[in-house]
Tab-separated table of C-alpha atoms in Angstrom:
chain	number	residue	atom	x	y	z
A	1	UNK	CA	-11.776	36.593	7.950
A	2	UNK	CA	-11.367	33.861	10.596
A	3	UNK	CA	-8.208	34.531	12.598
A	4	UNK	CA	-6.251	33.118	15.532
A	5	UNK	CA	-3.113	34.225	17.401
A	6	UNK	CA	-2.957	37.982	16.951
A	7	UNK	CA	-5.398	38.074	14.018
A	8	UNK	CA	-3.470	35.571	11.899
A	9	UNK	CA	-5.622	34.301	8.981
A	10	UNK	CA	-6.437	30.567	8.958
A	11	UNK	CA	-6.150	28.525	5.754
A	12	UNK	CA	-7.429	24.923	5.748
A	13	UNK	CA	-7.526	21.692	3.820
A	14	UNK	CA	-10.402	19.451	4.876
A	15	UNK	CA	-10.870	15.814	3.972
A	16	UNK	CA	-14.589	16.543	3.644
A	17	UNK	CA	-15.425	20.148	2.707
A	18	UNK	CA	-18.571	19.917	4.820
A	19	UNK	CA	-16.352	19.682	7.924
A	20	UNK	CA	-14.892	23.111	7.160
A	21	UNK	CA	-18.166	24.934	6.525
A	22	UNK	CA	-18.403	26.519	9.979
A	23	UNK	CA	-14.831	27.830	9.844
A	24	UNK	CA	-15.336	29.098	6.288
A	25	UNK	CA	-18.490	30.919	7.440
A	26	UNK	CA	-16.224	32.754	9.896
A	27	UNK	CA	-13.718	33.674	7.192
A	28	UNK	CA	-11.239	30.794	6.992
A	29	UNK	CA	-9.909	30.008	3.524
A	30	UNK	CA	-9.865	26.497	2.049
A	31	UNK	CA	-7.316	25.247	-0.499
A	32	UNK	CA	-6.950	21.898	-2.254
A	33	UNK	CA	-3.424	20.652	-1.510
A	34	UNK	CA	-0.807	20.688	1.244
A	35	UNK	CA	1.552	22.475	-1.185
A	36	UNK	CA	-1.037	25.252	-1.607
A	37	UNK	CA	-1.204	25.751	2.176
A	38	UNK	CA	2.587	25.921	2.509
A	39	UNK	CA	2.840	28.336	-0.421
A	40	UNK	CA	0.397	30.774	1.231
A	41	UNK	CA	1.582	30.411	4.829
A	42	UNK	CA	4.625	30.999	6.956
A	43	UNK	CA	3.653	28.233	9.406
A	44	UNK	CA	1.783	25.070	8.482
A	45	UNK	CA	0.114	22.856	11.080
A	46	UNK	CA	-0.777	19.223	10.378
A	47	UNK	CA	-2.936	17.078	12.653
A	48	UNK	CA	-3.390	13.764	10.902
A	49	UNK	CA	-4.762	10.346	11.821
A	50	UNK	CA	-1.712	8.100	11.522
A	51	UNK	CA	1.885	7.795	10.257
A	52	UNK	CA	0.885	6.923	6.679
A	53	UNK	CA	-1.284	10.059	6.434
A	54	UNK	CA	1.514	12.190	7.917
A	55	UNK	CA	4.017	10.846	5.368
A	56	UNK	CA	1.579	11.223	2.466
A	57	UNK	CA	0.919	14.905	3.220
A	58	UNK	CA	4.640	15.672	3.230
A	59	UNK	CA	6.055	13.426	0.495
A	60	UNK	CA	3.225	12.877	-2.013
A	61	UNK	CA	2.610	14.904	-5.200
A	62	UNK	CA	1.406	18.406	-4.225
A	63	UNK	CA	2.736	17.722	-0.744
A	64	UNK	CA	4.473	19.950	1.779
A	65	UNK	CA	7.951	19.398	0.305
A	66	UNK	CA	6.964	21.056	-2.962
A	67	UNK	CA	6.703	24.468	-1.256
A	68	UNK	CA	8.581	24.296	2.069
A	69	UNK	CA	11.699	26.462	2.072
A	70	UNK	CA	13.832	28.693	4.234
A	71	UNK	CA	11.771	30.828	6.587
A	72	UNK	CA	8.738	28.511	6.592
A	73	UNK	CA	7.803	26.210	9.448
A	74	UNK	CA	5.983	22.882	9.633
A	75	UNK	CA	4.305	21.858	12.889
A	76	UNK	CA	3.235	18.213	13.009
A	77	UNK	CA	0.599	17.693	15.709
A	78	UNK	CA	-0.110	14.118	14.584
A	79	UNK	CA	0.631	11.316	17.017
A	80	UNK	CA	3.160	9.268	15.050
A	81	UNK	CA	6.131	7.001	15.757
A	82	UNK	CA	9.646	8.408	16.071
A	83	UNK	CA	10.782	7.022	12.676
A	84	UNK	CA	7.967	8.866	10.894
A	85	UNK	CA	8.701	12.079	12.754
A	86	UNK	CA	12.429	11.771	12.001
A	87	UNK	CA	11.777	11.253	8.255
A	88	UNK	CA	9.546	14.318	8.133
A	89	UNK	CA	12.009	16.388	10.176
A	90	UNK	CA	14.922	15.487	7.887
A	91	UNK	CA	12.930	16.265	4.745
A	92	UNK	CA	11.660	19.647	5.999
A	93	UNK	CA	14.992	20.818	7.395
A	94	UNK	CA	16.922	19.638	4.309
A	95	UNK	CA	14.901	22.183	2.305
A	96	UNK	CA	15.658	24.945	4.820
A	97	UNK	CA	12.350	24.801	6.678
A	98	UNK	CA	11.772	24.620	10.411
A	99	UNK	CA	10.189	21.517	11.969
A	100	UNK	CA	8.339	21.213	15.267
A	101	UNK	CA	7.038	17.874	16.487
A	102	UNK	CA	4.006	18.634	18.665
A	103	UNK	CA	1.686	15.651	19.203
A	104	UNK	CA	-1.490	16.303	21.153
A	105	UNK	CA	-2.612	14.255	24.129
A	106	UNK	CA	-6.338	14.275	24.812
A	107	UNK	CA	-9.670	13.757	23.127
A	108	UNK	CA	-12.777	15.767	22.280
A	109	UNK	CA	-13.793	16.562	25.883
A	110	UNK	CA	-10.394	18.033	26.931
A	111	UNK	CA	-10.318	19.907	23.599
A	112	UNK	CA	-13.699	21.475	24.300
A	113	UNK	CA	-12.504	22.401	27.804
A	114	UNK	CA	-9.206	23.867	26.543
A	115	UNK	CA	-7.271	21.173	28.430
A	116	UNK	CA	-5.287	19.419	25.693
A	117	UNK	CA	-1.611	18.768	26.315
A	118	UNK	CA	0.810	19.517	23.471
A	119	UNK	CA	4.163	17.726	23.730
A	120	UNK	CA	6.383	19.977	21.606
A	121	UNK	CA	9.954	19.192	20.584
A	122	UNK	CA	12.182	20.874	18.051
A	123	UNK	CA	14.989	23.294	17.483
A	124	UNK	CA	15.013	26.373	19.719
A	125	UNK	CA	15.522	28.392	16.552
A	126	UNK	CA	11.964	27.627	15.353
A	127	UNK	CA	10.449	31.158	15.283
A	128	UNK	CA	6.980	30.018	16.333
A	129	UNK	CA	8.291	28.998	19.752
A	130	UNK	CA	8.751	32.698	20.609
A	131	UNK	CA	5.150	33.332	19.615
A	132	UNK	CA	3.893	30.500	21.838
A	133	UNK	CA	5.720	31.843	24.862
A	134	UNK	CA	3.595	34.988	24.688
A	135	UNK	CA	0.278	33.493	23.591
A	136	UNK	CA	-2.094	30.992	25.094
A	137	UNK	CA	-2.132	28.143	22.550
A	138	UNK	CA	-5.744	28.328	21.353
A	139	UNK	CA	-5.742	26.741	17.926
A	140	UNK	CA	-9.298	26.271	16.598
A	141	UNK	CA	-10.571	23.629	18.995
A	142	UNK	CA	-13.109	22.388	16.449
A	143	UNK	CA	-10.192	21.100	14.401
A	144	UNK	CA	-9.246	18.520	17.049
A	145	UNK	CA	-12.176	16.163	16.528
A	146	UNK	CA	-11.324	15.179	12.946
A	147	UNK	CA	-8.419	15.133	10.508
A	148	UNK	CA	-7.347	18.639	9.464
A	149	UNK	CA	-4.463	20.397	7.843
A	150	UNK	CA	-4.010	24.113	8.336
A	151	UNK	CA	-1.633	26.975	7.810
A	152	UNK	CA	-1.110	30.318	9.464
A	153	UNK	CA	-0.666	33.159	7.022
A	154	UNK	CA	1.461	36.236	7.810
């Protein structure tokens, strides 16, 4: 099984299955919908191309809101405008979930070199923040170069 952060299993949704093949070969799981990721995972990470994609993943049928609930966290690493982030934050927290806005600054070269900058903002009560204080953030660098959606299972 492909794992990160203290042997945490990785579950993915890929726009093109072919893009996930290498991670699947190493044990990552692939599911079909954002709701399926949230259902299986305590923390869900989204890194999407633009505000419309970020909103679609959360609000559309089989989206994040169908499964987010108390005790689950949603980390949005997409670079989106503040209105989009606020809408997603309100929706996630209104269902009892935790929300962390964490856009990434950098491109493929800094990603390959482990030099991306994550600009994280959210409630101090988000449980994943404790985890990040003790761990070097090393989230599957291959995921940075294209649109991905992932979750961290318990």
